Amino acid sequence: MADNKPRVKVPKKAAKGEVIAIKTLISHPMESGQRKDKAGNLVPRQIINKFTCEFNGQVVFTCDMDPAVSANPYLEFNVRVDEPGTFKFTWVDDDGSIYEAVNSIAVE
Amino acid sequence: LAFLPRLALAAAQSTDEAIMAFTKGATPTEGTVSLDTPEIAENGNTVPVGVSVDSPMTADNYVESVLILADGNPNPAVATFHFTALSGVAEAKTRIRLAKTQNVIAVARMNDGSVFIDRKEVKVTIGGCGG
């Protein structure tokens, strides 16, 4: 699905050792597998089941998601930044698709 | 109507089972972890939930994971956050679905294996499941 657009908010720069807040949102229906269509058939589950945030190749935060996470899953979390570098965000869909976003941060 | 309490009991049991599986059998103590939820959620489809854990978040003393459960949903599991010493502070926010008025539960597991729990009731006006 090409419409799963990730949106990420990361500060452009931070002081060394500062704890920054990161906000992420991705467009996704998060079909729970509980819902029925008009004909009364269960709509099969299809959700994003895992989110990972890496900083310079090191995993700093991950989240396992179940169908109770709302559509267009939103996540806000913190990371301590000790050096400049690149954040890589990965979302894994039930169907195996992977959605990615990359953001860099400067340290002054 | 007679079978309804049994259904509720079954859901409660699976919530307890989920907690026990997460804590590896340890009984969590109250405190240290705190949930931030609205008292009343008008729309159960998207309820903001925040969790924070009181921890120095250093290499030898940090929060490993926080499990979020909703005991009145068809499936109580909601999400699990995994923190690292690089998280700086153990806080996370997301938005969740609640089928009806129920308790939201957060269980935190530290790197030394100690476990903590917090519960908040959220009143739901319009359920967030089915349709």
mmCIF file of C-alpha atoms in Angstrom:
data_model
loop_
_atom_site.group_PDB
_atom_site.id
_atom_site.type_symbol
_atom_site.label_atom_id
_atom_site.label_comp_id
_atom_site.label_asym_id
_atom_site.label_seq_id
_atom_site.Cartn_x
_atom_site.Cartn_y
_atom_site.Cartn_z
ATOM 1 C CA MET A 1 0.000 0.000 0.000
ATOM 2 C CA ALA A 2 1.568 3.163 -1.188
ATOM 3 C CA ASP A 3 -0.534 5.466 0.974
ATOM 4 C CA ASN A 4 1.142 4.568 4.292
ATOM 5 C CA LYS A 5 2.890 7.870 4.625
ATOM 6 C CA PRO A 6 5.015 8.174 7.759
ATOM 7 C CA ARG A 7 5.320 11.560 9.429
ATOM 8 C CA VAL A 8 8.035 12.161 11.982
ATOM 9 C CA LYS A 9 8.831 15.165 14.124
ATOM 10 C CA VAL A 10 12.421 15.328 15.337
ATOM 11 C CA PRO A 11 14.160 18.521 16.505
ATOM 12 C CA LYS A 12 16.819 19.701 13.997
ATOM 13 C CA LYS A 13 19.415 20.175 16.685
ATOM 14 C CA ALA A 14 19.997 19.387 20.324
ATOM 15 C CA ALA A 15 22.546 20.029 23.030
ATOM 16 C CA LYS A 16 24.862 17.126 23.821
ATOM 17 C CA GLY A 17 23.164 14.774 26.262
ATOM 18 C CA GLU A 18 19.784 16.418 25.835
ATOM 19 C CA VAL A 19 16.676 14.258 26.036
ATOM 20 C CA ILE A 20 14.520 15.051 23.021
ATOM 21 C CA ALA A 21 10.917 14.126 22.308
ATOM 22 C CA ILE A 22 10.130 12.384 19.036
ATOM 23 C CA LYS A 23 6.625 12.194 17.611
ATOM 24 C CA THR A 24 5.644 9.783 14.866
ATOM 25 C CA LEU A 25 2.450 9.162 12.967
ATOM 26 C CA ILE A 26 1.785 6.848 10.042
ATOM 27 C CA SER A 27 -1.338 6.559 7.904
ATOM 28 C CA HIS A 28 -2.691 3.045 8.328
ATOM 29 C CA PRO A 29 -6.207 1.677 8.908
ATOM 30 C CA MET A 30 -5.031 -0.753 11.651
ATOM 31 C CA GLU A 31 -7.811 -3.186 10.699
ATOM 32 C CA SER A 32 -8.462 -4.967 13.989
ATOM 33 C CA GLY A 33 -9.937 -8.216 12.687
ATOM 34 C CA GLN A 34 -13.014 -7.609 14.904
ATOM 35 C CA ARG A 35 -14.963 -5.475 12.445
ATOM 36 C CA LYS A 36 -17.612 -6.818 10.079
ATOM 37 C CA ASP A 37 -18.304 -5.491 6.586
ATOM 38 C CA LYS A 38 -21.796 -4.722 5.272
ATOM 39 C CA ALA A 39 -22.373 -8.377 4.330
ATOM 40 C CA GLY A 40 -21.571 -9.434 7.908
ATOM 41 C CA ASN A 41 -18.221 -11.014 7.116
ATOM 42 C CA LEU A 42 -15.263 -10.361 9.386
ATOM 43 C CA VAL A 43 -12.730 -8.018 7.819
ATOM 44 C CA PRO A 44 -9.347 -9.778 8.169
ATOM 45 C CA ARG A 45 -6.855 -8.261 10.578
ATOM 46 C CA GLN A 46 -4.149 -6.083 9.074
ATOM 47 C CA ILE A 47 -2.195 -3.869 11.413
ATOM 48 C CA ILE A 48 1.279 -2.487 11.866
ATOM 49 C CA ASN A 49 2.627 -4.811 14.530
ATOM 50 C CA LYS A 50 6.058 -3.367 15.235
ATOM 51 C CA PHE A 51 7.754 0.006 15.345
ATOM 52 C CA THR A 52 11.491 0.493 15.752
ATOM 53 C CA CYS A 53 13.581 3.610 16.253
ATOM 54 C CA GLU A 54 17.327 3.348 15.652
ATOM 55 C CA PHE A 55 19.907 6.044 16.229
ATOM 56 C CA ASN A 56 23.199 5.609 14.351
ATOM 57 C CA GLY A 57 22.401 1.931 13.894
ATOM 58 C CA GLN A 58 21.589 1.261 17.557
ATOM 59 C CA VAL A 59 18.043 0.414 18.620
ATOM 60 C CA VAL A 60 16.824 3.015 21.137
ATOM 61 C CA PHE A 61 13.063 2.379 21.305
ATOM 62 C CA THR A 62 10.675 -0.215 19.958
ATOM 63 C CA CYS A 63 6.965 -0.812 20.320
ATOM 64 C CA ASP A 64 4.944 -3.980 19.721
ATOM 65 C CA MET A 65 1.410 -3.083 18.706
ATOM 66 C CA ASP A 66 -1.812 -5.053 18.998
ATOM 67 C CA PRO A 67 -5.128 -4.381 17.230
ATOM 68 C CA ALA A 68 -6.206 -2.075 20.095
ATOM 69 C CA VAL A 69 -3.885 0.658 18.807
ATOM 70 C CA SER A 70 -5.935 3.295 16.961
ATOM 71 C CA ALA A 71 -5.907 3.772 13.206
ATOM 72 C CA ASN A 72 -3.026 5.979 12.001
ATOM 73 C CA PRO A 73 -0.877 4.878 14.948
ATOM 74 C CA TYR A 74 0.717 7.745 16.858
ATOM 75 C CA LEU A 75 3.757 7.313 19.060
ATOM 76 C CA GLU A 76 5.612 9.803 21.180
ATOM 77 C CA PHE A 77 8.789 8.855 23.034
ATOM 78 C CA ASN A 78 12.155 10.229 24.124
ATOM 79 C CA VAL A 79 15.756 9.710 23.188
ATOM 80 C CA ARG A 80 18.934 11.028 24.798
ATOM 81 C CA VAL A 81 21.212 12.450 22.121
ATOM 82 C CA ASP A 82 24.948 12.280 22.907
ATOM 83 C CA GLU A 83 26.254 12.772 19.364
ATOM 84 C CA PRO A 84 25.032 14.006 15.984
ATOM 85 C CA GLY A 85 23.568 11.333 13.770
ATOM 86 C CA THR A 86 20.654 9.805 11.990
ATOM 87 C CA PHE A 87 17.404 8.396 13.250
ATOM 88 C CA LYS A 88 15.858 5.566 11.314
ATOM 89 C CA PHE A 89 12.213 4.717 11.945
ATOM 90 C CA THR A 90 10.714 1.441 10.768
ATOM 91 C CA TRP A 91 7.116 0.227 10.784
ATOM 92 C CA VAL A 92 6.360 -3.435 10.038
ATOM 93 C CA ASP A 93 2.973 -4.348 8.560
ATOM 94 C CA ASP A 94 1.173 -7.694 9.101
ATOM 95 C CA ASP A 95 1.564 -8.342 5.364
ATOM 96 C CA GLY A 96 5.354 -7.999 5.629
ATOM 97 C CA SER A 97 5.565 -4.502 4.138
ATOM 98 C CA ILE A 98 8.086 -2.206 5.765
ATOM 99 C CA TYR A 99 7.674 1.565 5.880
ATOM 100 C CA GLU A 100 10.690 3.723 6.722
ATOM 101 C CA ALA A 101 11.578 7.287 7.577
ATOM 102 C CA VAL A 102 14.995 8.831 8.185
ATOM 103 C CA ASN A 103 15.840 12.061 10.050
ATOM 104 C CA SER A 104 19.160 13.533 11.033
ATOM 105 C CA ILE A 105 19.975 15.674 14.031
ATOM 106 C CA ALA A 106 22.849 18.072 14.714
ATOM 107 C CA VAL A 107 24.472 18.400 18.129
ATOM 108 C CA GLU A 108 25.980 21.655 19.248
ATOM 109 C CA LEU B 1 -27.800 -12.533 30.544
ATOM 110 C CA ALA B 2 -26.584 -15.213 32.906
ATOM 111 C CA PHE B 3 -23.429 -15.897 30.913
ATOM 112 C CA LEU B 4 -22.287 -12.273 30.851
ATOM 113 C CA PRO B 5 -20.438 -12.312 34.194
ATOM 114 C CA ARG B 6 -18.625 -15.426 33.074
ATOM 115 C CA LEU B 7 -17.497 -13.658 29.917
ATOM 116 C CA ALA B 8 -16.251 -10.752 31.972
ATOM 117 C CA LEU B 9 -14.408 -13.175 34.234
ATOM 118 C CA ALA B 10 -12.778 -14.846 31.240
ATOM 119 C CA ALA B 11 -11.535 -11.469 30.016
ATOM 120 C CA ALA B 12 -10.200 -10.631 33.480
ATOM 121 C CA GLN B 13 -8.381 -13.955 33.629
ATOM 122 C CA SER B 14 -6.693 -13.404 30.322
ATOM 123 C CA THR B 15 -5.656 -9.922 31.514
ATOM 124 C CA ASP B 16 -4.063 -11.521 34.599
ATOM 125 C CA GLU B 17 -2.456 -14.150 32.420
ATOM 126 C CA ALA B 18 -1.013 -11.452 30.164
ATOM 127 C CA ILE B 19 0.392 -9.638 33.233
ATOM 128 C CA MET B 20 1.905 -12.835 34.647
ATOM 129 C CA ALA B 21 3.474 -13.750 31.302
ATOM 130 C CA PHE B 22 4.994 -10.261 31.125
ATOM 131 C CA THR B 23 6.269 -10.230 34.740
ATOM 132 C CA LYS B 24 7.491 -13.853 34.488
ATOM 133 C CA GLY B 25 5.245 -14.818 37.402
ATOM 134 C CA ALA B 26 6.152 -11.945 39.762
ATOM 135 C CA THR B 27 3.307 -9.973 41.337
ATOM 136 C CA PRO B 28 3.712 -6.288 40.430
ATOM 137 C CA THR B 29 3.657 -3.616 43.143
ATOM 138 C CA GLU B 30 1.750 -0.353 42.831
ATOM 139 C CA GLY B 31 3.668 2.836 42.147
ATOM 140 C CA THR B 32 6.733 3.957 40.158
ATOM 141 C CA VAL B 33 4.783 3.598 36.901
ATOM 142 C CA SER B 34 1.974 6.042 36.204
ATOM 143 C CA LEU B 35 -0.675 6.136 33.513
ATOM 144 C CA ASP B 36 -2.043 9.319 32.025
ATOM 145 C CA THR B 37 -5.513 8.686 30.615
ATOM 146 C CA PRO B 38 -8.633 10.830 30.231
ATOM 147 C CA GLU B 39 -11.364 10.185 32.822
ATOM 148 C CA ILE B 40 -13.977 10.169 30.085
ATOM 149 C CA ALA B 41 -13.327 9.247 26.458
ATOM 150 C CA GLU B 42 -16.110 10.352 24.160
ATOM 151 C CA ASN B 43 -14.786 8.351 21.246
ATOM 152 C CA GLY B 44 -13.417 4.913 22.102
ATOM 153 C CA ASN B 45 -11.758 4.727 18.690
ATOM 154 C CA THR B 46 -8.920 6.989 19.674
ATOM 155 C CA VAL B 47 -8.131 7.471 23.337
ATOM 156 C CA PRO B 48 -4.850 9.202 24.191
ATOM 157 C CA VAL B 49 -2.780 7.184 26.662
ATOM 158 C CA GLY B 50 0.530 8.189 28.191
ATOM 159 C CA VAL B 51 2.760 6.239 30.512
ATOM 160 C CA SER B 52 5.767 7.332 32.502
ATOM 161 C CA VAL B 53 8.066 5.393 34.787
ATOM 162 C CA ASP B 54 10.196 6.890 37.526
ATOM 163 C CA SER B 55 13.683 5.627 36.671
ATOM 164 C CA PRO B 56 17.174 7.156 36.277
ATOM 165 C CA MET B 57 17.487 5.363 32.875
ATOM 166 C CA THR B 58 21.208 4.643 33.201
ATOM 167 C CA ALA B 59 23.063 1.650 31.763
ATOM 168 C CA ASP B 60 22.585 -0.357 35.004
ATOM 169 C CA ASN B 61 19.188 0.935 36.090
ATOM 170 C CA TYR B 62 16.553 1.373 33.435
ATOM 171 C CA VAL B 63 13.057 0.350 32.413
ATOM 172 C CA GLU B 64 13.077 -2.533 29.960
ATOM 173 C CA SER B 65 9.458 -2.679 28.907
ATOM 174 C CA VAL B 66 6.015 -1.340 29.654
ATOM 175 C CA LEU B 67 2.947 -3.419 28.813
ATOM 176 C CA ILE B 68 -0.340 -1.626 28.193
ATOM 177 C CA LEU B 69 -3.558 -3.615 28.649
ATOM 178 C CA ALA B 70 -7.260 -2.816 28.413
ATOM 179 C CA ASP B 71 -9.203 -5.374 30.469
ATOM 180 C CA GLY B 72 -12.579 -4.837 28.768
ATOM 181 C CA ASN B 73 -11.458 -5.199 25.162
ATOM 182 C CA PRO B 74 -12.069 -8.433 23.206
ATOM 183 C CA ASN B 75 -8.309 -8.905 23.409
ATOM 184 C CA PRO B 76 -6.715 -7.124 26.398
ATOM 185 C CA ALA B 77 -3.295 -6.611 24.775
ATOM 186 C CA VAL B 78 -2.798 -3.059 23.504
ATOM 187 C CA ALA B 79 0.899 -2.366 23.071
ATOM 188 C CA THR B 80 4.312 -2.971 24.605
ATOM 189 C CA PHE B 81 6.957 -0.254 24.730
ATOM 190 C CA HIS B 82 10.598 -1.331 24.925
ATOM 191 C CA PHE B 83 12.973 1.274 26.299
ATOM 192 C CA THR B 84 16.756 1.367 26.475
ATOM 193 C CA ALA B 85 19.249 3.310 28.560
ATOM 194 C CA LEU B 86 19.404 5.713 25.575
ATOM 195 C CA SER B 87 15.728 6.618 26.025
ATOM 196 C CA GLY B 88 16.754 9.235 28.584
ATOM 197 C CA VAL B 89 13.361 9.166 30.276
ATOM 198 C CA ALA B 90 10.894 6.282 30.291
ATOM 199 C CA GLU B 91 7.849 7.971 28.844
ATOM 200 C CA ALA B 92 5.697 7.161 25.839
ATOM 201 C CA LYS B 93 2.339 8.187 24.453
ATOM 202 C CA THR B 94 0.021 6.629 21.933
ATOM 203 C CA ARG B 95 -3.669 6.447 21.023
ATOM 204 C CA ILE B 96 -5.717 3.352 21.647
ATOM 205 C CA ARG B 97 -9.127 1.780 21.050
ATOM 206 C CA LEU B 98 -11.429 1.002 23.970
ATOM 207 C CA ALA B 99 -14.540 -1.116 23.363
ATOM 208 C CA LYS B 100 -16.358 0.110 26.507
ATOM 209 C CA THR B 101 -15.802 1.646 29.925
ATOM 210 C CA GLN B 102 -12.945 -0.295 31.490
ATOM 211 C CA ASN B 103 -9.570 -0.233 33.190
ATOM 212 C CA VAL B 104 -6.419 0.603 31.325
ATOM 213 C CA ILE B 105 -3.432 -1.087 32.943
ATOM 214 C CA ALA B 106 0.281 -0.368 32.631
ATOM 215 C CA VAL B 107 2.870 -2.853 33.870
ATOM 216 C CA ALA B 108 6.537 -1.835 33.909
ATOM 217 C CA ARG B 109 9.432 -4.269 34.056
ATOM 218 C CA MET B 110 12.846 -2.971 35.140
ATOM 219 C CA ASN B 111 16.178 -4.385 33.984
ATOM 220 C CA ASP B 112 16.618 -6.006 37.433
ATOM 221 C CA GLY B 113 13.309 -7.870 36.995
ATOM 222 C CA SER B 114 11.232 -5.828 39.469
ATOM 223 C CA VAL B 115 7.702 -5.071 38.261
ATOM 224 C CA PHE B 116 5.250 -2.231 38.903
ATOM 225 C CA ILE B 117 1.631 -1.619 37.963
ATOM 226 C CA ASP B 118 -0.869 1.214 37.575
ATOM 227 C CA ARG B 119 -4.582 1.096 36.673
ATOM 228 C CA LYS B 120 -6.921 3.849 35.533
ATOM 229 C CA GLU B 121 -10.584 3.556 34.717
ATOM 230 C CA VAL B 122 -11.660 5.238 31.478
ATOM 231 C CA LYS B 123 -15.357 5.865 30.861
ATOM 232 C CA VAL B 124 -16.182 5.354 27.197
ATOM 233 C CA THR B 125 -19.215 6.987 25.590
ATOM 234 C CA ILE B 126 -18.959 5.386 22.124
ATOM 235 C CA GLY B 127 -17.146 2.057 21.884
ATOM 236 C CA GLY B 128 -14.176 1.664 19.573
ATOM 237 C CA CYS B 129 -14.668 -1.885 18.336
ATOM 238 C CA GLY B 130 -16.953 -3.607 15.879
ATOM 239 C CA GLY B 131 -19.145 -1.456 13.689
#
